[in-house]
Coordinates of C-alpha atoms in Angstrom, one line a residue:
X49 CA 0.0 0.0 -0.1
X50 CA 1.2 3.4 -0.9
X51 CA 2.3 5.8 2.0
X52 CA 0.0 8.8 2.5
X53 CA 1.7 12.3 2.2
X54 CA 1.4 12.6 6.0
X55 CA 3.2 9.1 6.4
X56 CA 5.9 10.3 3.8
X57 CA 6.5 13.5 5.2
X58 CA 6.9 12.5 8.9
X59 CA 9.2 9.4 7.8
X60 CA 11.4 12.0 5.8
X61 CA 11.6 14.4 8.8
X62 CA 12.5 11.7 11.2
X63 CA 15.0 10.4 8.9
X64 CA 16.6 13.7 8.3
X65 CA 16.4 14.8 12.0
X66 CA 18.4 11.6 13.0
X67 CA 20.9 12.0 10.5
X68 CA 22.4 15.5 10.7
X69 CA 25.4 16.5 8.8
X70 CA 27.8 19.6 9.2
X71 CA 28.3 22.2 6.4
X72 CA 29.9 21.0 3.3
X73 CA 29.8 17.4 4.7
X74 CA 26.1 16.7 3.7
X75 CA 27.2 13.7 1.7
X76 CA 24.4 11.3 2.8
X77 CA 21.8 13.9 3.1
X78 CA 22.6 14.6 -0.8
X79 CA 22.3 11.0 -1.6
X80 CA 19.1 10.8 0.3
X81 CA 17.5 13.8 -1.2
X82 CA 18.7 12.9 -4.7
X83 CA 17.0 9.6 -4.4
X84 CA 13.6 11.3 -3.4
X85 CA 13.9 13.8 -6.2
X86 CA 14.4 10.9 -8.8
X87 CA 11.6 8.9 -7.4
X88 CA 9.2 12.0 -7.9
X89 CA 10.2 12.2 -11.6
X90 CA 12.6 15.3 -11.4
X91 CA 15.7 15.7 -13.5
X92 CA 18.5 15.7 -10.9
X93 CA 21.8 17.6 -10.8
X94 CA 24.7 17.0 -8.4
X95 CA 28.1 18.6 -8.3
X96 CA 31.6 16.9 -8.2
X97 CA 33.2 19.4 -6.0
X98 CA 30.6 20.0 -3.3
X99 CA 27.5 18.8 -1.7
X100 CA 23.9 19.9 -2.5
X101 CA 21.3 18.7 -5.2
X102 CA 18.9 20.3 -7.5
X103 CA 15.7 18.7 -8.9
X104 CA 13.7 20.0 -12.0
X105 CA 10.2 19.3 -13.0
X106 CA 7.9 20.8 -15.3
X107 CA 8.2 23.1 -18.3
X108 CA 11.9 24.1 -19.0
X109 CA 11.2 25.0 -22.7
X110 CA 12.4 28.6 -22.0
X111 CA 8.8 29.8 -22.7
X112 CA 7.5 29.2 -19.3
X113 CA 8.5 31.0 -16.0
X114 CA 10.8 28.9 -13.7
X115 CA 10.0 28.8 -10.1
X116 CA 12.6 27.7 -7.6
X117 CA 12.3 26.7 -4.0
X118 CA 15.1 26.4 -1.8
X119 CA 15.9 24.2 1.3
X120 CA 19.2 24.5 3.5
X121 CA 20.6 21.1 4.3
X122 CA 23.3 21.5 6.9
X123 CA 23.2 21.2 10.8
X124 CA 25.0 22.9 13.5
X125 CA 28.0 21.5 15.7
X126 CA 27.0 21.9 19.3
X127 CA 27.0 20.5 22.8
X128 CA 23.9 18.3 23.5
X129 CA 23.5 16.8 27.0
X130 CA 27.3 16.9 27.4
X131 CA 28.1 15.7 24.0
X132 CA 29.6 17.5 21.0
X133 CA 27.5 16.4 17.9
X134 CA 25.8 17.5 14.7
X135 CA 22.4 18.8 15.6
X136 CA 19.4 20.1 13.5
X137 CA 18.6 22.9 16.0
X138 CA 18.0 25.5 13.1
X139 CA 15.1 23.5 11.4
X140 CA 16.9 22.7 8.1
X141 CA 15.7 19.2 8.6
X142 CA 12.2 20.8 8.5
X143 CA 12.8 22.9 5.5
X144 CA 14.1 19.9 3.3
X145 CA 11.0 17.9 4.4
X146 CA 8.7 20.8 3.6
X147 CA 10.2 21.4 0.1
X148 CA 10.1 17.7 -0.8
X149 CA 6.4 17.7 0.5
X150 CA 5.6 20.5 -2.0
X151 CA 7.1 18.4 -4.7
X152 CA 5.0 15.5 -3.8
X153 CA 2.0 17.7 -3.8
X154 CA 2.5 18.9 -7.3
X155 CA 4.3 16.2 -9.1
X156 CA 1.2 14.8 -10.7
X157 CA -0.6 18.2 -11.6
X158 CA -0.1 18.3 -15.3
X159 CA -2.2 21.6 -15.1
X160 CA 0.6 23.1 -13.0
X161 CA 3.7 21.3 -14.7
X162 CA 2.7 22.3 -18.3
X163 CA 2.8 25.8 -17.5
X164 CA 5.8 26.4 -15.2
X165 CA 9.1 24.9 -14.5
X166 CA 9.8 24.2 -10.9
X167 CA 13.3 23.7 -9.5
X168 CA 13.8 22.4 -6.1
X169 CA 17.1 23.6 -4.7
X170 CA 18.9 21.7 -1.6
X171 CA 21.8 24.0 -0.7
X172 CA 24.7 23.0 1.5
X173 CA 26.5 25.1 4.1
X174 CA 24.1 27.8 4.9
X175 CA 25.2 27.8 8.6
X176 CA 28.6 29.0 7.5
X177 CA 27.1 31.5 5.0
X178 CA 28.9 30.1 2.0
X179 CA 26.5 27.4 0.3
X180 CA 24.4 30.2 -1.6
X181 CA 27.5 31.8 -3.2
X182 CA 28.7 28.4 -4.2
X183 CA 25.4 27.5 -6.0
X184 CA 25.3 30.9 -7.5
X185 CA 28.7 30.1 -8.9
X186 CA 27.3 26.8 -10.3
X187 CA 24.5 28.7 -12.1
X188 CA 21.8 27.2 -10.0
X189 CA 19.5 30.3 -10.3
X190 CA 20.6 31.6 -13.8
X191 CA 17.2 30.3 -15.4
X192 CA 15.0 31.2 -12.4
X193 CA 12.5 33.8 -12.4
X194 CA 11.0 33.6 -9.0
X195 CA 12.7 32.3 -5.9
X196 CA 11.3 31.3 -2.5
X197 CA 12.6 29.9 0.7
X198 CA 11.1 29.0 4.1
X199 CA 12.1 29.0 7.6
X200 CA 10.8 28.0 10.8
X201 CA 10.5 30.8 13.2
X202 CA 10.6 31.1 17.1
X203 CA 7.5 31.7 19.2
X204 CA 9.2 35.1 20.1
X205 CA 8.6 36.2 16.4
X206 CA 5.5 34.2 15.2
X207 CA 2.8 32.3 17.0
X208 CA 2.1 28.7 16.0
X209 CA -0.2 28.3 13.1
X210 CA 0.5 31.7 11.4
X211 CA 2.9 32.3 8.5
X212 CA 4.5 35.6 7.3
X213 CA 5.3 36.3 3.5
X214 CA 8.6 37.6 4.0
X215 CA 11.5 37.5 6.7
X216 CA 13.3 40.7 6.8
X217 CA 16.8 39.3 7.9
X218 CA 19.5 41.6 8.9
X219 CA 23.1 41.4 7.8
X220 CA 25.5 39.4 9.9
X221 CA 29.2 39.2 10.0
X222 CA 31.9 37.3 11.6
X223 CA 35.6 38.3 12.2
X224 CA 38.2 36.2 13.8
X225 CA 41.8 37.3 14.6
X226 CA 44.8 36.5 16.5
X227 CA 47.0 38.7 18.7
X228 CA 50.7 37.5 18.3
X229 CA 53.4 38.3 20.8
X230 CA 55.8 36.6 23.2
X231 CA 55.0 35.1 26.5
X232 CA 56.8 36.5 29.5
X233 CA 57.3 35.5 33.3
X234 CA 54.6 37.0 35.6
X235 CA 57.2 38.9 37.5
X236 CA 58.4 40.6 34.4
X237 CA 55.4 42.2 32.7
X238 CA 57.8 44.9 31.1
X239 CA 59.2 42.3 28.8
X240 CA 55.9 41.5 26.8
X241 CA 52.5 42.9 26.0
X242 CA 49.7 41.1 27.7
X243 CA 47.4 39.8 25.1
X244 CA 44.6 39.6 27.7
X245 CA 45.0 43.3 28.3
X246 CA 45.3 44.0 24.7
X247 CA 42.0 41.8 23.8
X248 CA 40.3 43.8 26.8
X249 CA 41.3 47.0 25.0
X250 CA 39.6 45.8 21.8
X251 CA 36.6 44.7 23.6
X252 CA 36.0 48.1 25.3
X253 CA 36.9 49.8 21.9
X254 CA 34.2 47.8 20.2
X255 CA 31.7 49.2 23.0
X256 CA 32.5 52.9 21.9
X257 CA 31.2 52.4 18.3
X258 CA 28.0 54.5 18.0
X259 CA 26.2 54.3 14.6
X260 CA 22.6 55.3 13.6
X261 CA 20.5 54.4 16.6
X262 CA 17.4 54.1 14.3
X263 CA 18.7 51.0 12.7
X264 CA 19.4 48.0 14.9
X265 CA 22.9 46.9 15.1
X266 CA 25.3 45.3 17.6
X267 CA 29.0 44.2 17.8
X268 CA 30.3 41.9 20.5
X269 CA 33.3 39.6 21.3
X270 CA 32.0 36.0 21.3
X271 CA 35.5 34.3 21.7
X272 CA 38.6 35.1 23.8
X273 CA 41.1 32.6 24.2
X274 CA 44.4 33.5 25.9
X275 CA 47.0 31.7 28.4
X276 CA 47.3 28.1 29.3
X277 CA 47.5 26.0 32.4
X278 CA 50.2 28.2 34.1
X279 CA 49.0 31.3 35.8
X280 CA 52.6 32.8 36.2
X281 CA 53.0 33.1 32.6
X282 CA 51.8 36.6 30.9
X283 CA 50.3 35.5 27.5
X284 CA 51.7 37.3 24.6
X285 CA 49.1 35.7 22.2
X286 CA 45.4 35.5 22.1
X287 CA 42.6 34.4 19.6
X288 CA 39.2 36.6 19.4
X289 CA 36.0 36.4 17.5
X290 CA 33.5 39.1 16.9
X291 CA 29.9 38.8 15.8
X292 CA 28.3 41.5 14.1
X293 CA 24.6 42.3 13.2
X294 CA 23.0 45.4 11.3
X295 CA 19.6 45.5 9.8
X296 CA 20.8 47.0 6.4
X297 CA 23.8 46.1 4.4
X298 CA 24.9 49.9 4.3
X299 CA 25.2 49.9 8.2
X300 CA 26.9 46.5 8.2
X301 CA 29.6 48.2 5.8
X302 CA 30.1 50.9 8.3
X303 CA 30.4 48.6 11.3
X304 CA 33.0 46.3 9.6
X305 CA 34.9 49.4 8.7
X306 CA 35.0 50.6 12.4
X307 CA 36.3 47.1 13.6
X308 CA 39.0 47.2 11.0
X309 CA 40.0 50.7 12.3
X310 CA 40.0 49.4 15.9
X311 CA 42.3 46.6 15.0
X312 CA 44.8 48.7 13.0
X313 CA 45.0 51.4 15.8
X314 CA 45.4 48.6 18.5
X315 CA 48.3 47.3 16.5
X316 CA 50.0 50.7 16.6
X317 CA 49.2 51.4 20.1
X318 CA 50.8 48.2 21.6
X319 CA 53.3 47.6 18.8
X320 CA 51.9 43.8 18.3
X321 CA 50.9 41.9 15.2
X322 CA 47.1 41.2 14.7
X323 CA 46.1 38.9 12.1
X324 CA 42.8 38.5 10.6
X325 CA 42.3 34.8 10.3
X326 CA 38.5 34.6 9.0
X327 CA 36.2 37.2 7.7
X328 CA 32.6 36.3 6.5
X329 CA 29.2 37.5 6.5
X330 CA 25.6 37.2 5.1
X331 CA 23.6 40.1 3.4
X332 CA 20.6 41.5 4.8
X333 CA 17.3 40.6 3.0
X334 CA 16.3 42.3 -0.2
X335 CA 12.6 41.0 -0.8
X336 CA 10.9 41.5 -4.2
X337 CA 7.3 42.9 -3.5
X338 CA 5.7 40.8 -6.3
X339 CA 7.1 37.7 -4.7
X340 CA 6.2 38.7 -1.3
X341 CA 2.5 39.3 -2.6
X342 CA 2.3 35.9 -4.1
X343 CA 3.5 34.4 -1.0
X344 CA 0.9 36.4 0.9
X345 CA -1.9 35.0 -1.4
X346 CA -0.6 31.6 -0.9
X347 CA -0.6 31.8 3.0
X348 CA -4.2 33.1 2.7
X349 CA -5.2 30.2 0.5
X350 CA -3.5 27.6 2.6
X351 CA -4.3 28.6 6.2
X352 CA -6.4 31.7 6.0
X353 CA -6.4 35.4 6.2
X354 CA -6.5 35.5 9.9
X355 CA -3.4 33.4 10.1
X356 CA -1.4 35.6 7.8
X357 CA 1.1 37.7 9.6
X358 CA 3.0 40.9 8.4
X359 CA 6.6 40.5 7.3
X360 CA 9.0 39.6 10.2
X361 CA 11.9 41.9 11.1
X362 CA 14.6 39.9 12.6
X363 CA 18.5 40.4 13.6
X364 CA 19.0 36.8 12.5
X365 CA 20.7 36.3 9.0
X366 CA 20.4 33.9 6.1
X367 CA 22.8 33.5 3.0
X368 CA 19.5 33.0 0.9
X369 CA 19.7 36.7 0.4
X370 CA 23.1 36.5 -1.5
X371 CA 21.0 35.1 -4.4
X372 CA 19.1 38.4 -5.0
X373 CA 22.1 40.5 -4.4
X374 CA 24.3 38.5 -6.7
X375 CA 21.6 37.9 -9.2
X376 CA 19.2 41.0 -9.4
X377 CA 16.7 39.6 -11.9
X378 CA 15.3 37.2 -9.2
X379 CA 12.1 38.0 -7.6
X380 CA 12.5 36.4 -4.1
X381 CA 11.1 36.2 -0.8
X382 CA 11.4 33.9 2.2
X383 CA 8.4 32.5 4.0
X384 CA 8.3 32.7 7.9
X385 CA 6.4 29.8 9.3
X386 CA 5.0 29.9 12.9
X387 CA 5.2 26.4 14.4
X388 CA 5.5 26.8 18.3
X389 CA 9.3 26.8 18.2
X390 CA 10.9 27.0 21.5
X391 CA 13.1 27.8 23.5
X392 CA 14.6 29.4 20.3
X393 CA 16.5 28.7 17.1
X394 CA 20.2 27.2 17.6
X395 CA 19.2 26.0 21.2
X396 CA 20.5 22.3 21.6
X397 CA 16.9 21.3 22.5
X398 CA 14.9 23.2 19.9
X399 CA 11.5 21.7 19.6
X400 CA 8.5 22.7 17.4
X401 CA 5.0 21.5 16.6
X402 CA 5.5 19.0 13.7
X403 CA 2.0 19.4 12.5
X404 CA 3.1 22.9 11.2
X405 CA 5.2 21.1 8.5
X406 CA 1.8 20.5 6.6
X407 CA 1.0 24.5 6.8
X408 CA 4.6 24.9 5.2
X409 CA 3.9 22.4 2.6
X410 CA 0.6 23.9 1.6
X411 CA 1.9 27.3 1.3
X412 CA 4.9 26.2 -0.9
X413 CA 2.5 24.2 -3.1
X414 CA 0.2 27.1 -3.4
X415 CA 2.9 29.4 -4.5
X416 CA 3.7 27.3 -7.2
X417 CA 0.0 26.8 -8.2
X418 CA -0.5 30.7 -8.2
X419 CA 2.4 30.9 -10.6
X420 CA 0.9 28.4 -13.0
X421 CA -2.5 30.2 -12.8
X422 CA -0.8 33.5 -13.6
X423 CA 1.0 31.8 -16.6
X424 CA -2.3 31.0 -18.3

């Protein structure tokens, strides 16, 4: 007996949840999704130098609009009940499941598939802000006209049962650097520069950054490692990391520039070497009003106008927005799904109402159907 949609959805979610893989290591996840795409009749693309998989179904003649839906694949590395492990605490297992559910909902709908091409993009490495850029490089969205994502939202942002037609993510940044100097005996502080004191100077200097208070932003040191077991050694070296947030891309540029100025001035002040070892970031959302309106209509059709929320403004980030910045022809938005998620995203014991998966599936399927109706 063929499994019902509900059974397939829950079996898929449980499998993905039980088998998380880290960024760029989503090998078994790629194989699993590829199999599901092929079973549904998709033309499938995989890559020889990275994880991720794309499935195409419908009309790709060049005369029909192409609608793409993206799911992120990777898990986080975090401590869960005293054990460091891969963990799907950001909901990517749910996102993959909902995108597959949307495929299963429309795969036999000739009235849809004759009128639009539908591309299902399963993207690696969202958590490190690099997967979208890689798939852009691969040409994943070159043919795409409209692009949609979906993301579970915590209870602090959206009640269970509701959905929003856009998530207005802020820009995020991460900067890691080393202070390099020589250790010295605790009795001879004049022979070195104490990396703890230098790092503390940097922390305090970051707190003096004041940008437009009308635009949400923050900068804070999230890692500070210095010294070893012996307390009578003055450490000459340290490693620090800074997390940056800004609601607009323009303000993020200012924030990054100020951090660089602080590091350069600190080098001169203390006569030490500061090496930036890692610097990356994710762009703020640039939502297309047409895609947002189609998503809004799909939410109304799926769960009702009373459950349709306004776009969500959040300081969190997502590399989904690189697609629209790098490929301005895309009309894109990301749907926010209320699902009773608590205590919060990235919490090691994050939970949500799994019945909400079906709301997400219906919304995505209705987005595709609305495009097909518009292509008449």
